[in-house]
Tab-separated table of C-alpha atoms in Angstrom:
chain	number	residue	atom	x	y	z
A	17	UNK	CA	94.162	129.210	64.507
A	18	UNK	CA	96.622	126.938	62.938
A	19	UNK	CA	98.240	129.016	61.137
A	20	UNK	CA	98.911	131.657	64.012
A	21	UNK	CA	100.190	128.694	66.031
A	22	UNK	CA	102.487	127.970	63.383
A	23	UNK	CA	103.703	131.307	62.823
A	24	UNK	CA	104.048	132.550	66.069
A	25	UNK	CA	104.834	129.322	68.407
A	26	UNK	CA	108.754	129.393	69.901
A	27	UNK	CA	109.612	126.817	67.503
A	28	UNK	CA	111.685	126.271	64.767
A	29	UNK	CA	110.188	123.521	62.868
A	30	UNK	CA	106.567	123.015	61.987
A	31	UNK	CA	105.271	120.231	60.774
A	32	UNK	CA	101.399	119.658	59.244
A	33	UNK	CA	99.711	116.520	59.265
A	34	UNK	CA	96.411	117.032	57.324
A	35	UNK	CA	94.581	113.581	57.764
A	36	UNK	CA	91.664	112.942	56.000
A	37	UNK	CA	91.101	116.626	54.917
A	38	UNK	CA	89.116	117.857	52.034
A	39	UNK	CA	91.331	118.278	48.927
A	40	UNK	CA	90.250	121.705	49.004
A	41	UNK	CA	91.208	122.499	52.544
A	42	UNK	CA	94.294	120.899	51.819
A	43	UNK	CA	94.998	123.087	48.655
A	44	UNK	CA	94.248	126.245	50.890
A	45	UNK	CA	97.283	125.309	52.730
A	46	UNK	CA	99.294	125.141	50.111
A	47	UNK	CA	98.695	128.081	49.309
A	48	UNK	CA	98.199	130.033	52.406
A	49	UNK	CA	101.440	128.663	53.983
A	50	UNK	CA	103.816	130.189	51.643
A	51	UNK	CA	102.420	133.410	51.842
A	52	UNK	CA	102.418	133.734	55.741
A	53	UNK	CA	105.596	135.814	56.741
A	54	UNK	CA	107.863	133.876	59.535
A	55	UNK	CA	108.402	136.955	61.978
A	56	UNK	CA	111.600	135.443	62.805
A	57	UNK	CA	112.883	135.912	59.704
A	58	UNK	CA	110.727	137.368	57.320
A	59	UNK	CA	110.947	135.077	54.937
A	60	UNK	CA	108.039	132.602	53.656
A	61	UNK	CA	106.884	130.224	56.736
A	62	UNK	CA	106.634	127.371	54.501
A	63	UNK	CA	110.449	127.259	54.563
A	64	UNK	CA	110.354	125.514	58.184
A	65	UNK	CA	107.392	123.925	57.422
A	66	UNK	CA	106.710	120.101	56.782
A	67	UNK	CA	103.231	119.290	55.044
A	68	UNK	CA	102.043	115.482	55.235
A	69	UNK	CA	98.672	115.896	52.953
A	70	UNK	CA	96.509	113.371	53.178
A	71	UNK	CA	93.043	114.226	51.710
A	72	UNK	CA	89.955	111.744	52.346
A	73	UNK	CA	89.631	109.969	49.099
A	74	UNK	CA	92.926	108.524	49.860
A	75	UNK	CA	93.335	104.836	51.019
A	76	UNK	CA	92.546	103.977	55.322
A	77	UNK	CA	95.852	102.603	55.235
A	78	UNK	CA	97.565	106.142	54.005
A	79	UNK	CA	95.175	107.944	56.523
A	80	UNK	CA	96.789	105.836	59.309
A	81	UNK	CA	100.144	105.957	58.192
A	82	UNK	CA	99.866	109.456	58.136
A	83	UNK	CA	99.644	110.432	61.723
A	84	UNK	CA	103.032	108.346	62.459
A	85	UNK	CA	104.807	109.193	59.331
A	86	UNK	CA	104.338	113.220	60.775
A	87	UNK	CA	105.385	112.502	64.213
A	88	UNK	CA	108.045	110.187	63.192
A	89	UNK	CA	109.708	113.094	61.185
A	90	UNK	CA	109.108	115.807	63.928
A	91	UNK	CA	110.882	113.526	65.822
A	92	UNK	CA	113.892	113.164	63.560
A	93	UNK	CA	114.323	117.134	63.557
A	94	UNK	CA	113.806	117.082	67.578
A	95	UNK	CA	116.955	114.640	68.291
A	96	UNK	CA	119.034	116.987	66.038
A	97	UNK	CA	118.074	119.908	68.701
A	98	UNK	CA	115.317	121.781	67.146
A	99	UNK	CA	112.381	122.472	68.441
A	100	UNK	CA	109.216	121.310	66.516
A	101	UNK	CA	105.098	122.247	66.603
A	102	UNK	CA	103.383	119.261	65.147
A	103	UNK	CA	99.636	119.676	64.422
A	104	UNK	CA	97.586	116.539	63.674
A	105	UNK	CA	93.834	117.892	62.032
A	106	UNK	CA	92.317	115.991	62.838
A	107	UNK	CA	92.619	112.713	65.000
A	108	UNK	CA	89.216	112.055	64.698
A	109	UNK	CA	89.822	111.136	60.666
A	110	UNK	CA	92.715	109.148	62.133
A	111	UNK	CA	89.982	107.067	64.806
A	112	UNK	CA	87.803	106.355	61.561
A	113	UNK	CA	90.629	104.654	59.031
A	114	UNK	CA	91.718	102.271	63.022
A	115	UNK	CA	87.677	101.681	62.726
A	116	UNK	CA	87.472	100.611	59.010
A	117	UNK	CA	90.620	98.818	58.870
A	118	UNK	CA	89.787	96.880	62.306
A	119	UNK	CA	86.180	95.984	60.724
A	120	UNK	CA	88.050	94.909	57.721
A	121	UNK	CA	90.096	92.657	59.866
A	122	UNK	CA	87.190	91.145	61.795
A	123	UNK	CA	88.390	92.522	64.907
A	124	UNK	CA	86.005	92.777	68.282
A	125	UNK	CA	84.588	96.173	68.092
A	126	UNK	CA	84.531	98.321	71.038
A	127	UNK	CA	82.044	101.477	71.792
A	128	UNK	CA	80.978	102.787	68.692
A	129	UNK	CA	82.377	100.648	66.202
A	130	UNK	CA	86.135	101.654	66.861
A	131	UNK	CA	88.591	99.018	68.020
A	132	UNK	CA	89.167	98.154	71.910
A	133	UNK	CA	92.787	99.671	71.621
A	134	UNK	CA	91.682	102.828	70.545
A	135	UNK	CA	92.755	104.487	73.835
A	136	UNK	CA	96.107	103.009	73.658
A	137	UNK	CA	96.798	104.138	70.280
A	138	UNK	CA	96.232	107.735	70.976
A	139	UNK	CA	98.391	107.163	73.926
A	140	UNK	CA	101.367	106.039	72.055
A	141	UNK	CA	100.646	109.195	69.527
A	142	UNK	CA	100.901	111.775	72.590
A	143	UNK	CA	103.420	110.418	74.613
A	144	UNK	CA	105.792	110.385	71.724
A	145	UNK	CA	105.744	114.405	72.845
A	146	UNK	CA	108.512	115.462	74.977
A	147	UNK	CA	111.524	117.735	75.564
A	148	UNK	CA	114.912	115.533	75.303
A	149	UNK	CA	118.418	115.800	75.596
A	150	UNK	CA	119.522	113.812	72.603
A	151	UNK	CA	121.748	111.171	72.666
A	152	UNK	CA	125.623	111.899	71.507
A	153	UNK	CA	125.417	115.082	73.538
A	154	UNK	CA	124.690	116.841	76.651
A	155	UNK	CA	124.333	120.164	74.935
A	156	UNK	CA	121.584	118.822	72.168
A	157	UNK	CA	117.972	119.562	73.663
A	158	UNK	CA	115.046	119.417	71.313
A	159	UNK	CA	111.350	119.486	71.781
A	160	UNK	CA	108.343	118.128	70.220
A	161	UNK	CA	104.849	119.574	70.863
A	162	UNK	CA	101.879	117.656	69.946
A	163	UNK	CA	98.681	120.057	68.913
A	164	UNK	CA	95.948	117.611	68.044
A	165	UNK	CA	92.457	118.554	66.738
A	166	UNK	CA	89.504	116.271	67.395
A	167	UNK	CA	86.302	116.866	65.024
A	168	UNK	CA	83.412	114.857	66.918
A	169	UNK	CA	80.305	114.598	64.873
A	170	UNK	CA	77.645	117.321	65.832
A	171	UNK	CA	80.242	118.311	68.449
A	172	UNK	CA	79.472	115.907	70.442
A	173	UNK	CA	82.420	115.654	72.974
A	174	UNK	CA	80.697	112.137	74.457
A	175	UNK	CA	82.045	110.351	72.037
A	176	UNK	CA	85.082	108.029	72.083
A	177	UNK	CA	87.976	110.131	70.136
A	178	UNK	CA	87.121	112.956	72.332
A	179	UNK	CA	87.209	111.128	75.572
A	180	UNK	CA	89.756	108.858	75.282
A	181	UNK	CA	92.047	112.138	74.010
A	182	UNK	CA	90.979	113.989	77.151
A	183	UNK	CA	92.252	111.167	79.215
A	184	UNK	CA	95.370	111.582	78.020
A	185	UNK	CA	96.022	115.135	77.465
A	186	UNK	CA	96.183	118.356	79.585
A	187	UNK	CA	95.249	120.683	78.011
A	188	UNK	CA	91.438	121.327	76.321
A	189	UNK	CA	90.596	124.077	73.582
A	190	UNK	CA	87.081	123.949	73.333
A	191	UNK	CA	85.940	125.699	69.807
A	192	UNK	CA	82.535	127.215	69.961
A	193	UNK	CA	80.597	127.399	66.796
A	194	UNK	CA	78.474	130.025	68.615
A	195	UNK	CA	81.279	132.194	69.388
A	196	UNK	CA	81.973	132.041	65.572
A	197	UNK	CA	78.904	133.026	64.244
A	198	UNK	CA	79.152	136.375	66.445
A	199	UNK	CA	82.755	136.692	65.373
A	200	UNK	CA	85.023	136.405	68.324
A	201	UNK	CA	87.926	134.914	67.206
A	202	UNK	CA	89.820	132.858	68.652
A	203	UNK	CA	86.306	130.916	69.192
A	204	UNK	CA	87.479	129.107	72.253
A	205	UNK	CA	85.204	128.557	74.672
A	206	UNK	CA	86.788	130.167	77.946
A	207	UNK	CA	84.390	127.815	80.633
A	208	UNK	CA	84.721	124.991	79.141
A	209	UNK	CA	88.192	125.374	77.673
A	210	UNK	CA	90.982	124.011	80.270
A	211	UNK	CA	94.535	123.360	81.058
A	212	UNK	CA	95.859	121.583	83.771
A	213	UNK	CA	99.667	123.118	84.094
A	214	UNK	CA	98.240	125.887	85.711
A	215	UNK	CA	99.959	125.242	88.961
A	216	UNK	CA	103.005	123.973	87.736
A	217	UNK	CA	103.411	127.389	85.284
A	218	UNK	CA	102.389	129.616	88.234
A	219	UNK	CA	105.492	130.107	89.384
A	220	UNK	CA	107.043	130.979	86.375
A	221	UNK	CA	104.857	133.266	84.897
A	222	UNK	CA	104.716	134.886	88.577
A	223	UNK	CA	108.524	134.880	88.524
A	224	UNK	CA	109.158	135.921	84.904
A	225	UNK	CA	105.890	138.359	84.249
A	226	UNK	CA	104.532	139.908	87.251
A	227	UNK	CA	104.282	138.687	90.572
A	228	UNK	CA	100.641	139.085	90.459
A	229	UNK	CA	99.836	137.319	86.939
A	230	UNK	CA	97.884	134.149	88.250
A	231	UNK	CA	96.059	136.207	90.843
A	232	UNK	CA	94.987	138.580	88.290
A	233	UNK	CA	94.235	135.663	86.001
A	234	UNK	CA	92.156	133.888	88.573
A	235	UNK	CA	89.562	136.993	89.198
A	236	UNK	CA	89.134	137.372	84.992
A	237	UNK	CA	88.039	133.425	85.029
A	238	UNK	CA	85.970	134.622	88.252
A	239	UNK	CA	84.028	137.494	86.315
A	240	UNK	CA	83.344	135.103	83.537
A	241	UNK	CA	82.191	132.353	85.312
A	242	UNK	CA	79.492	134.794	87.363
A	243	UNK	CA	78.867	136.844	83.748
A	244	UNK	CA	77.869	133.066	83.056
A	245	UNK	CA	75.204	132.367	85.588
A	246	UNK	CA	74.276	136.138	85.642
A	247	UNK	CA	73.275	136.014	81.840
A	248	UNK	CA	70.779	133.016	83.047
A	249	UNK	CA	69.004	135.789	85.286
A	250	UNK	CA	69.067	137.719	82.695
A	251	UNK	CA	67.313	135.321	79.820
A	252	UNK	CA	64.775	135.146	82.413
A	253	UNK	CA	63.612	138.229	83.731
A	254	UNK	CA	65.760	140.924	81.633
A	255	UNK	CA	68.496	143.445	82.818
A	256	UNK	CA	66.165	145.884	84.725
A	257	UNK	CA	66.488	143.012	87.095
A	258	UNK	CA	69.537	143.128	88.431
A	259	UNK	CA	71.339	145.090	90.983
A	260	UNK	CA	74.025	147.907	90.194
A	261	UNK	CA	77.229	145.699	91.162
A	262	UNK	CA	75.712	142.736	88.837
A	263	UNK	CA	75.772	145.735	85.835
A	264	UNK	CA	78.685	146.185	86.509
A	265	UNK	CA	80.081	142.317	86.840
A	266	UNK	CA	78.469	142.193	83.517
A	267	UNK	CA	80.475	145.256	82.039
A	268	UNK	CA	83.943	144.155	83.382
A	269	UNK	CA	82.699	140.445	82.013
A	270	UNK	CA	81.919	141.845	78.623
A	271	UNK	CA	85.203	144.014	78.505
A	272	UNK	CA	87.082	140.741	79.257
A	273	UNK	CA	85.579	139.096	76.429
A	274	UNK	CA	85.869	141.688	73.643
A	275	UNK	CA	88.908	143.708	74.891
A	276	UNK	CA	91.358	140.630	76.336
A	277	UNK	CA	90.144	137.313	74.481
A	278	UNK	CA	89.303	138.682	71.353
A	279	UNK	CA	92.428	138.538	68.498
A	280	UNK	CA	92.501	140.046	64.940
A	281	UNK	CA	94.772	137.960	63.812
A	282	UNK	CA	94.856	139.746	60.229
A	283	UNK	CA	95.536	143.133	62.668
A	284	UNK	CA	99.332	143.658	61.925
A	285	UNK	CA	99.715	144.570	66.204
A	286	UNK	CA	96.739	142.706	67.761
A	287	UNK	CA	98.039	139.442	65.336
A	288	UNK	CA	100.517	138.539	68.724
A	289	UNK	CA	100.456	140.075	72.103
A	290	UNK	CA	103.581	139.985	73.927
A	291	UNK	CA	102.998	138.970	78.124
A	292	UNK	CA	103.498	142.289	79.079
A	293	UNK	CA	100.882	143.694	77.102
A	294	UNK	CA	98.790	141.175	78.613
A	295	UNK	CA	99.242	141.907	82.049
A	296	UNK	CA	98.827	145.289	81.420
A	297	UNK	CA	95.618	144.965	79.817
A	298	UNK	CA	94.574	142.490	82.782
A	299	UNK	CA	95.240	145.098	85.669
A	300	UNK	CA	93.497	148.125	83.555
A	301	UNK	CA	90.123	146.052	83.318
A	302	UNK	CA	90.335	145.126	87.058
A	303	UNK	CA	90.840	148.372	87.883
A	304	UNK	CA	88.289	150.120	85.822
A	305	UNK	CA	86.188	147.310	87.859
A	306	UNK	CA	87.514	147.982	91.209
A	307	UNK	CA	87.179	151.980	90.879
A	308	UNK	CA	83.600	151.663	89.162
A	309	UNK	CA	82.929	149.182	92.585
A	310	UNK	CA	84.457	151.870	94.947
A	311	UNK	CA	82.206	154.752	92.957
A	312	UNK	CA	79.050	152.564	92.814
A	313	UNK	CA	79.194	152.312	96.606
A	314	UNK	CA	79.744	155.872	97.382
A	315	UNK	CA	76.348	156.825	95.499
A	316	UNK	CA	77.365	157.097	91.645
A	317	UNK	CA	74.745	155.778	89.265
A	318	UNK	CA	75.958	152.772	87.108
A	319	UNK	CA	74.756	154.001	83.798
A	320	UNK	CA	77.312	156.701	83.991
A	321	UNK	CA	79.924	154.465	85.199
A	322	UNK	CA	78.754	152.111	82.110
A	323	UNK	CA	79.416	154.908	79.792
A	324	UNK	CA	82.680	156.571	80.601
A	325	UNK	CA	84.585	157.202	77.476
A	326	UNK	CA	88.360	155.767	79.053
A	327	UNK	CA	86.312	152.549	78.343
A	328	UNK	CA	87.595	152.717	75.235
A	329	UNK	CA	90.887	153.785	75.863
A	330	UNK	CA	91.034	150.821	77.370
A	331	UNK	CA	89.792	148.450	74.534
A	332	UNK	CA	92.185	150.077	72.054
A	333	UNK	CA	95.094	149.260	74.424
A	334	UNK	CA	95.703	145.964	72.646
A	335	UNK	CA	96.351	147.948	69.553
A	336	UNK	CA	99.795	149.971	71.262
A	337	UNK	CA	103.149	149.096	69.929
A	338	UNK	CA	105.413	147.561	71.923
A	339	UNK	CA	107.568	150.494	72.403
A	340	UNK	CA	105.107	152.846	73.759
A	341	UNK	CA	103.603	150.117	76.510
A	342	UNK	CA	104.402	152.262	79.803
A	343	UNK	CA	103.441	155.535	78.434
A	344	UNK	CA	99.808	154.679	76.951
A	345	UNK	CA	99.388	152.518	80.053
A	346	UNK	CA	100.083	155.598	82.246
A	347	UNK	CA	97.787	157.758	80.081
A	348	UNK	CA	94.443	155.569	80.898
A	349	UNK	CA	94.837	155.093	84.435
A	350	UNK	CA	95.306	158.793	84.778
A	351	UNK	CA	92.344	158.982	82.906
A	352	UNK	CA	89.859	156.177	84.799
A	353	UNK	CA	91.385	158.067	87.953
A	354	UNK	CA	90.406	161.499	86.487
A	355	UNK	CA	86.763	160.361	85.150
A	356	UNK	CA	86.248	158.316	88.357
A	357	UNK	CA	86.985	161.587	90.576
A	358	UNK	CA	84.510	163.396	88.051
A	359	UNK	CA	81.802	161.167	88.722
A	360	UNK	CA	82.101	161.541	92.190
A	361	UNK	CA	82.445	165.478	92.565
A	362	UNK	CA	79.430	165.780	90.325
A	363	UNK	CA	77.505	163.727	92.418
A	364	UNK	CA	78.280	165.547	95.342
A	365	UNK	CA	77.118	168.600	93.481
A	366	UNK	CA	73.678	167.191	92.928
């Protein structure tokens, strides 16, 4: 996930704090970040990259200084106008040298073992994120964006690091080992994943997307959320169970989730997916849901609506070039509007 941020974030400086990594993790890097193409220019990534390796069996002291010798430099590049990604894996390495070295120090400990000014420390890391208008000049902007990782043990997001990060943050990925093991990547949790710019982006994606992107948005977070409780029913007494329009929740839930959320990121189209795209691809799943809904009510049995074949039309969507957006769009709603008309002349017939 790193490495798409870094290759496809809008910036032009990246810089890599690894803190407290594994040599080995830190040696895949290496060697991983030369070899990733900058789509911007084509050439190697690592060229507007900045590595600060730190590996575990390196000093506390070095672990600390690592997290403010990254941001100070991604800093230096902002306030000559660039914009800079920083990425800090992982904070929680960073939370364990403050722990040793404030043990060392005889310090009060606070909960857990780490030091009362844990909270603040983090703080002063994040806030140092920011878009400025550097001083000498009106016309210099730069930003810096702060992407931390937090590794709680067990994944237990109780814990300090975690809490005191979400205190200060926005803005919550939530990485599901579950969602790994099935492999849907990116594994992010989509319930208990949040961001809390929502409202203050709405206009602009509604002003520079589609009028209709956060409405659209909201009912895909809707389906999930009842997919969610209606898998519970399902655990319980199996699928037979439940009503036609719960299928088909269930169907549009599952289409989300495989067709939308899920990313090949070694796919050379499905690797980035322009806003466009994913509008598109938003308003074809609501509307095989909303025509299926219309169908189901006029007498047409689900299974049939479960198994029309523009389903996957629609699921290879994501894999249409740029170029030929409109066209291939235009194709599968003819076709949902064709098989949905099918469906409901043949059960007139009957």
């Amino acid at each position: 996930m790193q490495h798409q941020l870094a290759k496809w974030a809008d910036a032009d400086i990246v810089v890599y704090i690894g803190c407290g990594e594994r040599g080995n993790e830190m040696t895949d890097v290496l060697n991983e970040f030369p070899e990733l193409k900058d789509p911007k220019t084509g050439k190697s990534l690592m060229e507007r990259t900045v590595l600060i390796a730190n590996t575990s069996d390196m000093p506390v002291a070095a672990r600390e200084a690592s997290i403010y010798t990254g941001i100070t430099i991604a800093e230096y590049f902002r306030d000559m106008g660039y914009s800079v990604a920083l990425m800090a894996d992982s904070t929680s390495r960073w939370a364990e040298a403050l722990r040793e070295m404030s043990g060392r120090l005889e310090e009060m400990p606070g909960e857990e073992g780490y030091p009362a000014y844990l909270g603040s420390r983090l703080a002063q890391f994040y806030e140092r994120a920011g878009r400025v208008i550097s001083l000498g000049s009106d016309n210099r902007e730069g930003a810096l964006s702060v992407i931390g990782a937090v590794s709680p043990a067990g994944g237990d997001i109780s814990e300090p690091v975690t809490q005191a990060t979400l205190r200060i943050v926005k803005v919550f990925w939530s990485l599901d080992a579950d969602l790994a093991y099935k492999r849907h990547f990116p594994a992010i949790n989509w319930l208990t994943s949040y961001s809390l710019y929502v409202d203050t982006m709405e206009k602009w994606f509604n002003a520079e997307v589609e009028s209709d992107w956060t409405e659209l948005r909201a009912r895909l977070m809707r389906l999930l959320q009842e997919e969610s409780e209606l898998n519970e029913i399902v655990q319980l007494v199996g699928m037979d169970a439940l009503s036609a329009p719960d299928r088909l929740k269930l169907e549009a839930a599952r289409s989300i989730r495989e067709d939308f959320l899920h990313q090949n990121a070694f796919h050379e189209i499905d690797t980035f997916t322009s806003l466009t795209k994913q509008h598109m691809l938003m308003k074809l799943i609501l509307a095989y849901f909303d025509q299926s809904g219309e169908a189901l009510n006029q007498g047409v049995n689900i299974e049939r609506l479960v198994n029309l074949p523009v389903r996957e039309a629609i699921g290879r969507f994501k894999y249409t070039e740029e170029a030929d957006l409109n066209k291939v769009y235009a194709d599968v709603i003819g076709t949902l509007e064709s098989e949905i008309n099918s469906e409901l002349s043949r059960k007139e017939d009957f």
